[in-house]
JSON list of C-alpha atoms in Angstrom, two decimals:
[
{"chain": "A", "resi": 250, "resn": "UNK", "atom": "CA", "xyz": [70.86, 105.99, 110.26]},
{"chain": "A", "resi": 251, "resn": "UNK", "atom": "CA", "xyz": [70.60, 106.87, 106.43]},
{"chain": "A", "resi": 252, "resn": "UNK", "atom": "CA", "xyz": [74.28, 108.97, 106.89]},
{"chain": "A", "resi": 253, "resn": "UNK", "atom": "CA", "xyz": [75.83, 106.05, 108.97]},
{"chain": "A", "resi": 254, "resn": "UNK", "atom": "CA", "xyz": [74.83, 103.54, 105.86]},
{"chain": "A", "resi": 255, "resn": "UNK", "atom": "CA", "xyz": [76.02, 106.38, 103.27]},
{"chain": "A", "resi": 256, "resn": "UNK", "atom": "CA", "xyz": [78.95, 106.90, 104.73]},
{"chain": "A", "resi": 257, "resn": "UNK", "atom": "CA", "xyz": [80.03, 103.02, 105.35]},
{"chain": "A", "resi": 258, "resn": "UNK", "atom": "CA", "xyz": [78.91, 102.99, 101.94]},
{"chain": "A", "resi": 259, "resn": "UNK", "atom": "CA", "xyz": [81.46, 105.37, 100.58]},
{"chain": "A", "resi": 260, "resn": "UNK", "atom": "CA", "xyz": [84.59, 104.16, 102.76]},
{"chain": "A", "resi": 261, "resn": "UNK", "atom": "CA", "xyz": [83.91, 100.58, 101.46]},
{"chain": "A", "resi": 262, "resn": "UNK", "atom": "CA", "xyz": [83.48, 102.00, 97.81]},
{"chain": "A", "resi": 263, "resn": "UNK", "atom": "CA", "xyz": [86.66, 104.14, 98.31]},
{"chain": "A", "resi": 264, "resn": "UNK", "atom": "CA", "xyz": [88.66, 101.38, 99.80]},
{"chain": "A", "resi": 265, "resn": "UNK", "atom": "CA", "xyz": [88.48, 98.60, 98.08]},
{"chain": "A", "resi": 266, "resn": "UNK", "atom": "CA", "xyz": [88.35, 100.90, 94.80]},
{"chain": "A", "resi": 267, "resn": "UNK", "atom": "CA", "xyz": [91.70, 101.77, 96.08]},
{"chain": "A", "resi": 268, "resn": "UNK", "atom": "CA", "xyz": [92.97, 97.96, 95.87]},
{"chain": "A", "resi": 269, "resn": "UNK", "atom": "CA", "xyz": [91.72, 97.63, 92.72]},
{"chain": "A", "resi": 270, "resn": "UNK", "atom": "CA", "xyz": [93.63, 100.51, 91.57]},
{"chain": "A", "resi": 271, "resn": "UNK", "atom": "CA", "xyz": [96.96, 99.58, 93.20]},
{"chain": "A", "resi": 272, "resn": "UNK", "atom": "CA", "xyz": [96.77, 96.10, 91.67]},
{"chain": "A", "resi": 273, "resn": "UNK", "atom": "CA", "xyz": [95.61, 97.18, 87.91]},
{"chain": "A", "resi": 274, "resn": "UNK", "atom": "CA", "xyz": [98.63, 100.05, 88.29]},
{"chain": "A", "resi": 275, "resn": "UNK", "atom": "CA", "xyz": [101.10, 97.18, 89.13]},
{"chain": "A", "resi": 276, "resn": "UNK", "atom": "CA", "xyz": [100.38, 95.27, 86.41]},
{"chain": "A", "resi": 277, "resn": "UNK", "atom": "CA", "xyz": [100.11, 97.48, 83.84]},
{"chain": "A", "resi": 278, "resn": "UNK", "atom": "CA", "xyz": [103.39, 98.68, 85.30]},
{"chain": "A", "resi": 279, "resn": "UNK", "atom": "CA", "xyz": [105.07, 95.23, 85.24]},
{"chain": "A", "resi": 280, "resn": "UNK", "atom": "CA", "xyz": [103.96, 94.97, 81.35]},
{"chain": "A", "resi": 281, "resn": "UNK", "atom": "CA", "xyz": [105.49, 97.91, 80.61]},
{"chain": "A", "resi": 282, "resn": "UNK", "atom": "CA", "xyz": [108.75, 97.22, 82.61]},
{"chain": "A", "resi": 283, "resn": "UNK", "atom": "CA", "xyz": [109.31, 93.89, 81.51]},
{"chain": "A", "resi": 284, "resn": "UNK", "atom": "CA", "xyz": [111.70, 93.10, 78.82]},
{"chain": "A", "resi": 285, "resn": "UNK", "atom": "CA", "xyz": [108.69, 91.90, 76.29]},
{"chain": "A", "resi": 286, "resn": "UNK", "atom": "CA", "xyz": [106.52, 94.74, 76.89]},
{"chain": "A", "resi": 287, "resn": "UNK", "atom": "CA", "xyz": [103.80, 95.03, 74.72]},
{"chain": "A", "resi": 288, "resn": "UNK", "atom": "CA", "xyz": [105.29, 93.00, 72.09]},
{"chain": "A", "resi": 289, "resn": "UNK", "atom": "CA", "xyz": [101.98, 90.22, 71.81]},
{"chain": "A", "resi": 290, "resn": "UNK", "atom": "CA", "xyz": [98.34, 90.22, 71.44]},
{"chain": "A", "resi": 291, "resn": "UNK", "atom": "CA", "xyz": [97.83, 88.55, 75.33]},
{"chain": "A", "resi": 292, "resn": "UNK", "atom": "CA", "xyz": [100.03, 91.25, 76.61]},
{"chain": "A", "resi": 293, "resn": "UNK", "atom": "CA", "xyz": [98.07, 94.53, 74.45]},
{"chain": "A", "resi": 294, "resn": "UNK", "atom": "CA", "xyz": [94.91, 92.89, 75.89]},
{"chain": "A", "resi": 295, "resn": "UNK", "atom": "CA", "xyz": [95.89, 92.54, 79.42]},
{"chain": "A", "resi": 296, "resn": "UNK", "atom": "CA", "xyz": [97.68, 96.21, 79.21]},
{"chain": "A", "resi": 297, "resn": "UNK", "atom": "CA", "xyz": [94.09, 97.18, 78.16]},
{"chain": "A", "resi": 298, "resn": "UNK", "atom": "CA", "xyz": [92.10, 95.68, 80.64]},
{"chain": "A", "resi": 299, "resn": "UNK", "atom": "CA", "xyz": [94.42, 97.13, 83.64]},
{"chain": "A", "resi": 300, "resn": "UNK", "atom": "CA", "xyz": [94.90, 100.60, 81.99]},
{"chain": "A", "resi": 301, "resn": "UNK", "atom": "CA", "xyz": [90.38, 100.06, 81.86]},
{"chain": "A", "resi": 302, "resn": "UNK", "atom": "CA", "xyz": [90.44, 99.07, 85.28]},
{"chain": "A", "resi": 303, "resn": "UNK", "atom": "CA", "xyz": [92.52, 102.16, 86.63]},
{"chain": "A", "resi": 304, "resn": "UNK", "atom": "CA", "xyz": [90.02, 104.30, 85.30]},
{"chain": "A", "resi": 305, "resn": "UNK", "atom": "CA", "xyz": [87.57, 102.56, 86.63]},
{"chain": "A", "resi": 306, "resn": "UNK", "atom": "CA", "xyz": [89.06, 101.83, 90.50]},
{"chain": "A", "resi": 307, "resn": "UNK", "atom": "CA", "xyz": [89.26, 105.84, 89.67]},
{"chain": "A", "resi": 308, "resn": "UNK", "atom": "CA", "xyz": [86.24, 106.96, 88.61]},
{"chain": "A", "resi": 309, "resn": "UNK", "atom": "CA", "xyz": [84.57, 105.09, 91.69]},
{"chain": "A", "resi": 310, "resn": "UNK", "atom": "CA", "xyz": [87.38, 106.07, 93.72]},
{"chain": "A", "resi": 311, "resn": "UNK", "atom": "CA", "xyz": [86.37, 109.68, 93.35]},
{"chain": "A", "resi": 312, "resn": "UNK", "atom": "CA", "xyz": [82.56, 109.27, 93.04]},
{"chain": "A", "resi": 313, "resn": "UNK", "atom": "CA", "xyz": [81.41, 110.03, 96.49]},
{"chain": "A", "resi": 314, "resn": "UNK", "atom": "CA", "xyz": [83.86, 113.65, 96.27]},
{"chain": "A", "resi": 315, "resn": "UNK", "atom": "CA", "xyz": [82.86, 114.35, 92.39]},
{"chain": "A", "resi": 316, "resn": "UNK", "atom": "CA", "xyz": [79.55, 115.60, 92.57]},
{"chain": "A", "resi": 317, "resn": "UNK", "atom": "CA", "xyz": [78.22, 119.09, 92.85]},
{"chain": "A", "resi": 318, "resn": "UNK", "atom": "CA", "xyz": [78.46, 120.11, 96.75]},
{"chain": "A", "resi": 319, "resn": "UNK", "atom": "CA", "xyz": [75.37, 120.05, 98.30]},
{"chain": "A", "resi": 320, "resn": "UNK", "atom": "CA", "xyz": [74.05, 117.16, 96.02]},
{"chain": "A", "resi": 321, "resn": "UNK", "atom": "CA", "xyz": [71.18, 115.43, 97.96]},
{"chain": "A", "resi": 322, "resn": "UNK", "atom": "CA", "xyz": [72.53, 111.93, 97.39]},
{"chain": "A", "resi": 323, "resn": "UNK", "atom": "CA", "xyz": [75.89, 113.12, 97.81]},
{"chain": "A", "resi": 324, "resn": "UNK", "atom": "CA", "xyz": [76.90, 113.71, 101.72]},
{"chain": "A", "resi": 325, "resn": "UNK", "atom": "CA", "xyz": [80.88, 113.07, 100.67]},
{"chain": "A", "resi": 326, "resn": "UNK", "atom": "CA", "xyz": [80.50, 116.07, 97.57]},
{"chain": "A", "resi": 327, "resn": "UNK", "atom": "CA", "xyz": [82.76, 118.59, 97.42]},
{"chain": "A", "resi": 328, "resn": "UNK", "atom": "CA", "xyz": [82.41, 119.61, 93.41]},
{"chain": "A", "resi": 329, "resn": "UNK", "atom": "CA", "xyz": [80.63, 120.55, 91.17]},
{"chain": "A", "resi": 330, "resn": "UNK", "atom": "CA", "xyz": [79.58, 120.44, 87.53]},
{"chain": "A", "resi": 331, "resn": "UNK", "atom": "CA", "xyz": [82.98, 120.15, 86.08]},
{"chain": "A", "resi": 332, "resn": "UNK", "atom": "CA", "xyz": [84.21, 117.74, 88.47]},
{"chain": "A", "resi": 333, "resn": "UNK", "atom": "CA", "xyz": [80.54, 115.57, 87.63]},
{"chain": "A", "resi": 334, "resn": "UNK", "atom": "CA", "xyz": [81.23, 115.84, 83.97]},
{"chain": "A", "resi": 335, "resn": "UNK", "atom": "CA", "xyz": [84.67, 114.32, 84.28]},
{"chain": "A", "resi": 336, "resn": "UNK", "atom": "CA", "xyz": [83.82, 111.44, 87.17]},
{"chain": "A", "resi": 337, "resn": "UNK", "atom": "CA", "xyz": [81.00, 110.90, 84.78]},
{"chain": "A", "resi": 338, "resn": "UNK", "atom": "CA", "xyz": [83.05, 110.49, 81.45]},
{"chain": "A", "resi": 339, "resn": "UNK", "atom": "CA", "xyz": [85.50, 108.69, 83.08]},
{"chain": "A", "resi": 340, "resn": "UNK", "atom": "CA", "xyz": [83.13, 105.99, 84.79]},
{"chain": "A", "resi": 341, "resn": "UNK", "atom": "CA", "xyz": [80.78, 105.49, 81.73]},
{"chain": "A", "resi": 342, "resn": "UNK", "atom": "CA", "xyz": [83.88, 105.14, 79.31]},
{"chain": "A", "resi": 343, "resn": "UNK", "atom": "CA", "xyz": [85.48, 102.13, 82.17]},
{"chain": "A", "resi": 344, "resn": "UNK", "atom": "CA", "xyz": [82.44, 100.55, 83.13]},
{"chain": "A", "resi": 345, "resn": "UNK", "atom": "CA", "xyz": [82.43, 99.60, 78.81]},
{"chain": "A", "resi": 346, "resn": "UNK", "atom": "CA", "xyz": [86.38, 99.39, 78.39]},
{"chain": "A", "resi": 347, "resn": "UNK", "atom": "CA", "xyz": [86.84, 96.84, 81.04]},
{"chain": "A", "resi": 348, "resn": "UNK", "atom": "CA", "xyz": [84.06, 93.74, 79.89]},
{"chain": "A", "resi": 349, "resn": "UNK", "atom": "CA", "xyz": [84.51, 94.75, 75.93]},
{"chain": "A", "resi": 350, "resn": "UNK", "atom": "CA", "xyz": [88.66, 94.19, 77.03]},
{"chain": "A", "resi": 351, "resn": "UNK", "atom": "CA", "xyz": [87.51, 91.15, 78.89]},
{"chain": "A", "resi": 352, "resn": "UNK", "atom": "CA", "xyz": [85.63, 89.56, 75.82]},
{"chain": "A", "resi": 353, "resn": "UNK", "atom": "CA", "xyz": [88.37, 90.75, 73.80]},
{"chain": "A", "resi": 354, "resn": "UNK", "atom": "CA", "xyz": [90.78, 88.38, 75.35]},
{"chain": "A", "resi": 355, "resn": "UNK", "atom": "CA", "xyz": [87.99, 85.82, 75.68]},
{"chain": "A", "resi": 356, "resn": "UNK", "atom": "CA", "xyz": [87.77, 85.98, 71.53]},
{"chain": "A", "resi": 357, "resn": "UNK", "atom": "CA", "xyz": [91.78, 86.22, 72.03]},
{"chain": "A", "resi": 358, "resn": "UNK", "atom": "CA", "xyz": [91.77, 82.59, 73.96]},
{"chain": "A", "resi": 359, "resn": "UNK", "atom": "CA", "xyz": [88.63, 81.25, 71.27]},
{"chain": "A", "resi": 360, "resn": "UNK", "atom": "CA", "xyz": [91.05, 81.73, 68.29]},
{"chain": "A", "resi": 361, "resn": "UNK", "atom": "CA", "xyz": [94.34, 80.47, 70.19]},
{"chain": "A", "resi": 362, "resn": "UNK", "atom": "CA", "xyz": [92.68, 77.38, 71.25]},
{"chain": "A", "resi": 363, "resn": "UNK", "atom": "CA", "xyz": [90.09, 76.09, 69.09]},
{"chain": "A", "resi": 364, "resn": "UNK", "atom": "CA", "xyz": [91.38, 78.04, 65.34]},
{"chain": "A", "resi": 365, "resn": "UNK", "atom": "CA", "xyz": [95.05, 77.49, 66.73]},
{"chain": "A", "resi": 366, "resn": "UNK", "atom": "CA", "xyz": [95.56, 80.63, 65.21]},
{"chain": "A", "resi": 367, "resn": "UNK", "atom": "CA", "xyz": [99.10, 82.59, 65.86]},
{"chain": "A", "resi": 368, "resn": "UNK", "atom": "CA", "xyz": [99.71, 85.54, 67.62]},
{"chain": "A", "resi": 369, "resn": "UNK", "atom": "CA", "xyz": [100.56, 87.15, 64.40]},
{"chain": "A", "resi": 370, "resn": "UNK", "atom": "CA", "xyz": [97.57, 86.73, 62.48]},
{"chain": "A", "resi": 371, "resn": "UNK", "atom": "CA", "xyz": [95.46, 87.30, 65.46]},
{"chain": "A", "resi": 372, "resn": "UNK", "atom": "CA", "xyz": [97.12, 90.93, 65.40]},
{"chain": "A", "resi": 373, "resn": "UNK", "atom": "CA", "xyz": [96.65, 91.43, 61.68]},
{"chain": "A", "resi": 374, "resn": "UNK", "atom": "CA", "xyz": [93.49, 89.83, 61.45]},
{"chain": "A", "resi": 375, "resn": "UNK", "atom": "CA", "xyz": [91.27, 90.69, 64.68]},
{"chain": "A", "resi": 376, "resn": "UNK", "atom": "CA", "xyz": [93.30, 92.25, 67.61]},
{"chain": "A", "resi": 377, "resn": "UNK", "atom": "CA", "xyz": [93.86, 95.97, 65.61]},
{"chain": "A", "resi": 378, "resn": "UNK", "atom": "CA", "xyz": [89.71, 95.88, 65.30]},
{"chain": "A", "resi": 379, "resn": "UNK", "atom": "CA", "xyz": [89.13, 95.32, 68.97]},
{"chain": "A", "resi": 380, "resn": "UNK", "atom": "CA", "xyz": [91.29, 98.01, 70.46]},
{"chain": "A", "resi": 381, "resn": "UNK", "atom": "CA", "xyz": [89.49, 100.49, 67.42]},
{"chain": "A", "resi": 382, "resn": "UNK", "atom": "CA", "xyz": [86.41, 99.18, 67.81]},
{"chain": "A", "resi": 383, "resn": "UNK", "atom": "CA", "xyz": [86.43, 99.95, 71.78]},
{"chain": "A", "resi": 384, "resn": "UNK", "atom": "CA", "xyz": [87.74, 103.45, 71.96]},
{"chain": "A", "resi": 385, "resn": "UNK", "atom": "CA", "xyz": [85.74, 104.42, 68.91]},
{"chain": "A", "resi": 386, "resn": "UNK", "atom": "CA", "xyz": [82.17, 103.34, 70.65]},
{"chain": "A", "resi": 387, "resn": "UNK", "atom": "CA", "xyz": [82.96, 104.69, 73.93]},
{"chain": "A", "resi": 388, "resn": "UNK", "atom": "CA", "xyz": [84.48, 107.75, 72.95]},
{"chain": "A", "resi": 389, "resn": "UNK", "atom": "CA", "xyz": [81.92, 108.43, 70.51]},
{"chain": "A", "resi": 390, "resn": "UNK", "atom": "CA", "xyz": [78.92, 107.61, 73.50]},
{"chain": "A", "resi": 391, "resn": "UNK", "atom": "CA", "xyz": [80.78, 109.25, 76.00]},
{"chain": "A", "resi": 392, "resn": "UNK", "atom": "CA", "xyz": [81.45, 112.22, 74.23]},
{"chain": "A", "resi": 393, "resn": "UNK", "atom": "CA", "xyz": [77.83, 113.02, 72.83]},
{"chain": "A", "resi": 394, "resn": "UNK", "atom": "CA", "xyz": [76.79, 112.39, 76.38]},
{"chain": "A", "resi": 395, "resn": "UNK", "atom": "CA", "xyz": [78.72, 114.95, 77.51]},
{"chain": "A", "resi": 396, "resn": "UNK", "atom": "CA", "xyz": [77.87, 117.61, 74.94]},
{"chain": "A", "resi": 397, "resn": "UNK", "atom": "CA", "xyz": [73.96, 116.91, 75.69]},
{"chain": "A", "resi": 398, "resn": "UNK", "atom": "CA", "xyz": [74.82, 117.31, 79.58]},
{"chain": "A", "resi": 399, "resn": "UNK", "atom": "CA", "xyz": [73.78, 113.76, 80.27]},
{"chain": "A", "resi": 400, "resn": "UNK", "atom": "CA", "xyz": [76.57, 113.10, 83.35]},
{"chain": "A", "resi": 401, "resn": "UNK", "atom": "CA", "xyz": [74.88, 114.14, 87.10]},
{"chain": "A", "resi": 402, "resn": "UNK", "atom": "CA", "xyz": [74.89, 113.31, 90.37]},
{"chain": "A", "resi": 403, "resn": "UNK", "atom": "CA", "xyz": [73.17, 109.66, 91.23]},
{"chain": "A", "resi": 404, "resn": "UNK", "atom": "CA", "xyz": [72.50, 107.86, 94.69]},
{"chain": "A", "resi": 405, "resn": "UNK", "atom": "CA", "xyz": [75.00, 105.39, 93.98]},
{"chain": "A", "resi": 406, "resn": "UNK", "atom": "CA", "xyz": [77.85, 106.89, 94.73]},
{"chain": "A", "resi": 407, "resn": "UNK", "atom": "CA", "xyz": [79.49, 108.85, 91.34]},
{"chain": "A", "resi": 408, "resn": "UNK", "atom": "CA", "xyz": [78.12, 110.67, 88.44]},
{"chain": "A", "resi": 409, "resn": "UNK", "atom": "CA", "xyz": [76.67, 108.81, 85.84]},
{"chain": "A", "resi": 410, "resn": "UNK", "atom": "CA", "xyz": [74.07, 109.02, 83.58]},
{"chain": "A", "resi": 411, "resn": "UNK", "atom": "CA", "xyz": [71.28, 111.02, 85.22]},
{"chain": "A", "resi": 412, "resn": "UNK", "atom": "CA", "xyz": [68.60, 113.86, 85.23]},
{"chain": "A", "resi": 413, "resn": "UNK", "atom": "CA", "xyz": [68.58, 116.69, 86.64]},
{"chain": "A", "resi": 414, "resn": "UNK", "atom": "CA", "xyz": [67.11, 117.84, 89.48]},
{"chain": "A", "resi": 415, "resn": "UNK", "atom": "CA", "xyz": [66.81, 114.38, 90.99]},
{"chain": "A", "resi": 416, "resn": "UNK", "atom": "CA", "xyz": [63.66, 113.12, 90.14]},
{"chain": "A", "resi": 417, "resn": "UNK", "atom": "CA", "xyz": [62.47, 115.44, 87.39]},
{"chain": "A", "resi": 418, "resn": "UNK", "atom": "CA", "xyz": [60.59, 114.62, 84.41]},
{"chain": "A", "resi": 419, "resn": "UNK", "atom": "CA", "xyz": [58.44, 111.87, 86.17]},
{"chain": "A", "resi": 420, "resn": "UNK", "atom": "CA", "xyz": [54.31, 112.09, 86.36]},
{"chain": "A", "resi": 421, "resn": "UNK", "atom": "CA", "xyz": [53.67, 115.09, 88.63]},
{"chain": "A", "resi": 422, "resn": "UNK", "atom": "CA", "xyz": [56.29, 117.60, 87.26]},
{"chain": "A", "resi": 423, "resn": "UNK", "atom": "CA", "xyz": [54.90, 119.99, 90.05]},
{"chain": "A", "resi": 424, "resn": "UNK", "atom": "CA", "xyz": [56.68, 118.15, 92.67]},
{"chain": "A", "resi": 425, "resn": "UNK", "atom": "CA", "xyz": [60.04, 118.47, 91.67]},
{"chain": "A", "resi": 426, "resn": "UNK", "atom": "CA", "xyz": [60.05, 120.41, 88.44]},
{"chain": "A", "resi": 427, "resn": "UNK", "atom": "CA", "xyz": [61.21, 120.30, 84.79]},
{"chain": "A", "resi": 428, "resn": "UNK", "atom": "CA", "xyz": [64.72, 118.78, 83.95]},
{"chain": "A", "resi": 429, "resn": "UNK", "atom": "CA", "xyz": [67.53, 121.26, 83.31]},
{"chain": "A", "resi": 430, "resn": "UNK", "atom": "CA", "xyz": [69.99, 118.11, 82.69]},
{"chain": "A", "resi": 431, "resn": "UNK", "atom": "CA", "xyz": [70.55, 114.60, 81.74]},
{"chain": "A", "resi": 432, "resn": "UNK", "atom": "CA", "xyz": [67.16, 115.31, 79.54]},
{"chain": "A", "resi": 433, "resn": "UNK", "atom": "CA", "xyz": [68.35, 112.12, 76.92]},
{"chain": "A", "resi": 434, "resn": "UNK", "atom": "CA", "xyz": [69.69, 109.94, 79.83]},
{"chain": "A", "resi": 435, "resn": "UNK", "atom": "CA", "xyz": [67.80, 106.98, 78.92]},
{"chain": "A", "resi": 436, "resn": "UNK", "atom": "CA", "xyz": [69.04, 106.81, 75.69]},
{"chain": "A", "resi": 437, "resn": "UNK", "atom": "CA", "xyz": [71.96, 106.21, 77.23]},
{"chain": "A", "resi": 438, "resn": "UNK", "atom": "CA", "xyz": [71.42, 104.23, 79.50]},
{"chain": "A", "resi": 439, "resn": "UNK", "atom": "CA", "xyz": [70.12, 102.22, 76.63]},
{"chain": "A", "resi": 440, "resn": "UNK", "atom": "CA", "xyz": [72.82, 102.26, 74.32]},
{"chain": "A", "resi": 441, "resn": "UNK", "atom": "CA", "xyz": [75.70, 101.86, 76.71]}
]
């Protein structure tokens, strides 16, 4: 029962992970094919958001395979520790790229509509601090997660945020034992 629901779980997660990857590659493909490019702010931002969403549709794409082999949660695992740390990097830096590129071009439409301001001062002004601003908080969280071995195998299907073993640090210690991993996860989780 529990590796009939896993496994649906995982072809539904890889499948329609795969869509989502197709479609983001396509249009940050047609972007860069198209005679205008990335020549305005609407166009940066959308390029974003797909070039997000790829490594997203990819980091939940691999998941189920990333994790160590072996991993209890983890039926589809063929990893290990490396593979985790990457999935894991990967994920947590998409799952913030793609909303902070989504309320970028929210703030994009706000000052285009109601301050009627111009694609040129929007890229002088406010565009140039949203693309910094993004990369520099996630790459800053990601990568301090990743020093303090934060990214492990989780029941939901890719490596995320997580202690290690499974289950450590809670009241009775004894049962599963002390965390050798993921010991400042909820910090993270926290933060980002």
């Amino acid at each position: 029962q529990n590796i009939m629901s896993t496994t649906i779980k995982y072809a539904i997660q890889v499948s329609t992970s795969s869509c989502s990857l197709i479609a983001s590659s396509t249009i940050a493909s047609m972007i860069l094919t198209s005679p205008n490019r990335l020549s305005s702010p609407y166009r940066r931002l959308i390029f974003g958001l797909s070039v997000s969403d790829i490594f997203q549709s990819l980091a939940i794409l691999t998941g189920p395979f990333a994790p160590p082999k072996g991993s209890v949660f983890n039926p589809w695992a063929v990893g290990n520790t490396v593979t985790c740390n990457i999935n894991g990097f990967m994920a947590t830096n998409a799952f913030s790229f793609v909303p902070m590129y989504t309320t970028s071009l929210c703030i994009y439409y706000v000052c285009k509509l109601t301050r009627r301001m111009s694609d040129e001062v929007f890229a002088t002004r406010i565009e140039w601090i949203l693309h910094v601003g993004i990369f520099l908080f996630n790459s800053t969280l990601t990568t301090v997660a990743l020093a303090l071995d934060t990214y492990n195998a989780t029941p939901v299907g890719f490596c995320y945020y997580e202690s290690y073993p499974s289950g450590c640090g809670n009241e009775v210690p004894s049962q599963i034992g002390h965390c050798t991993r993921g010991l400042y996860n909820q910090i993270f989780w926290a933060v980002g």
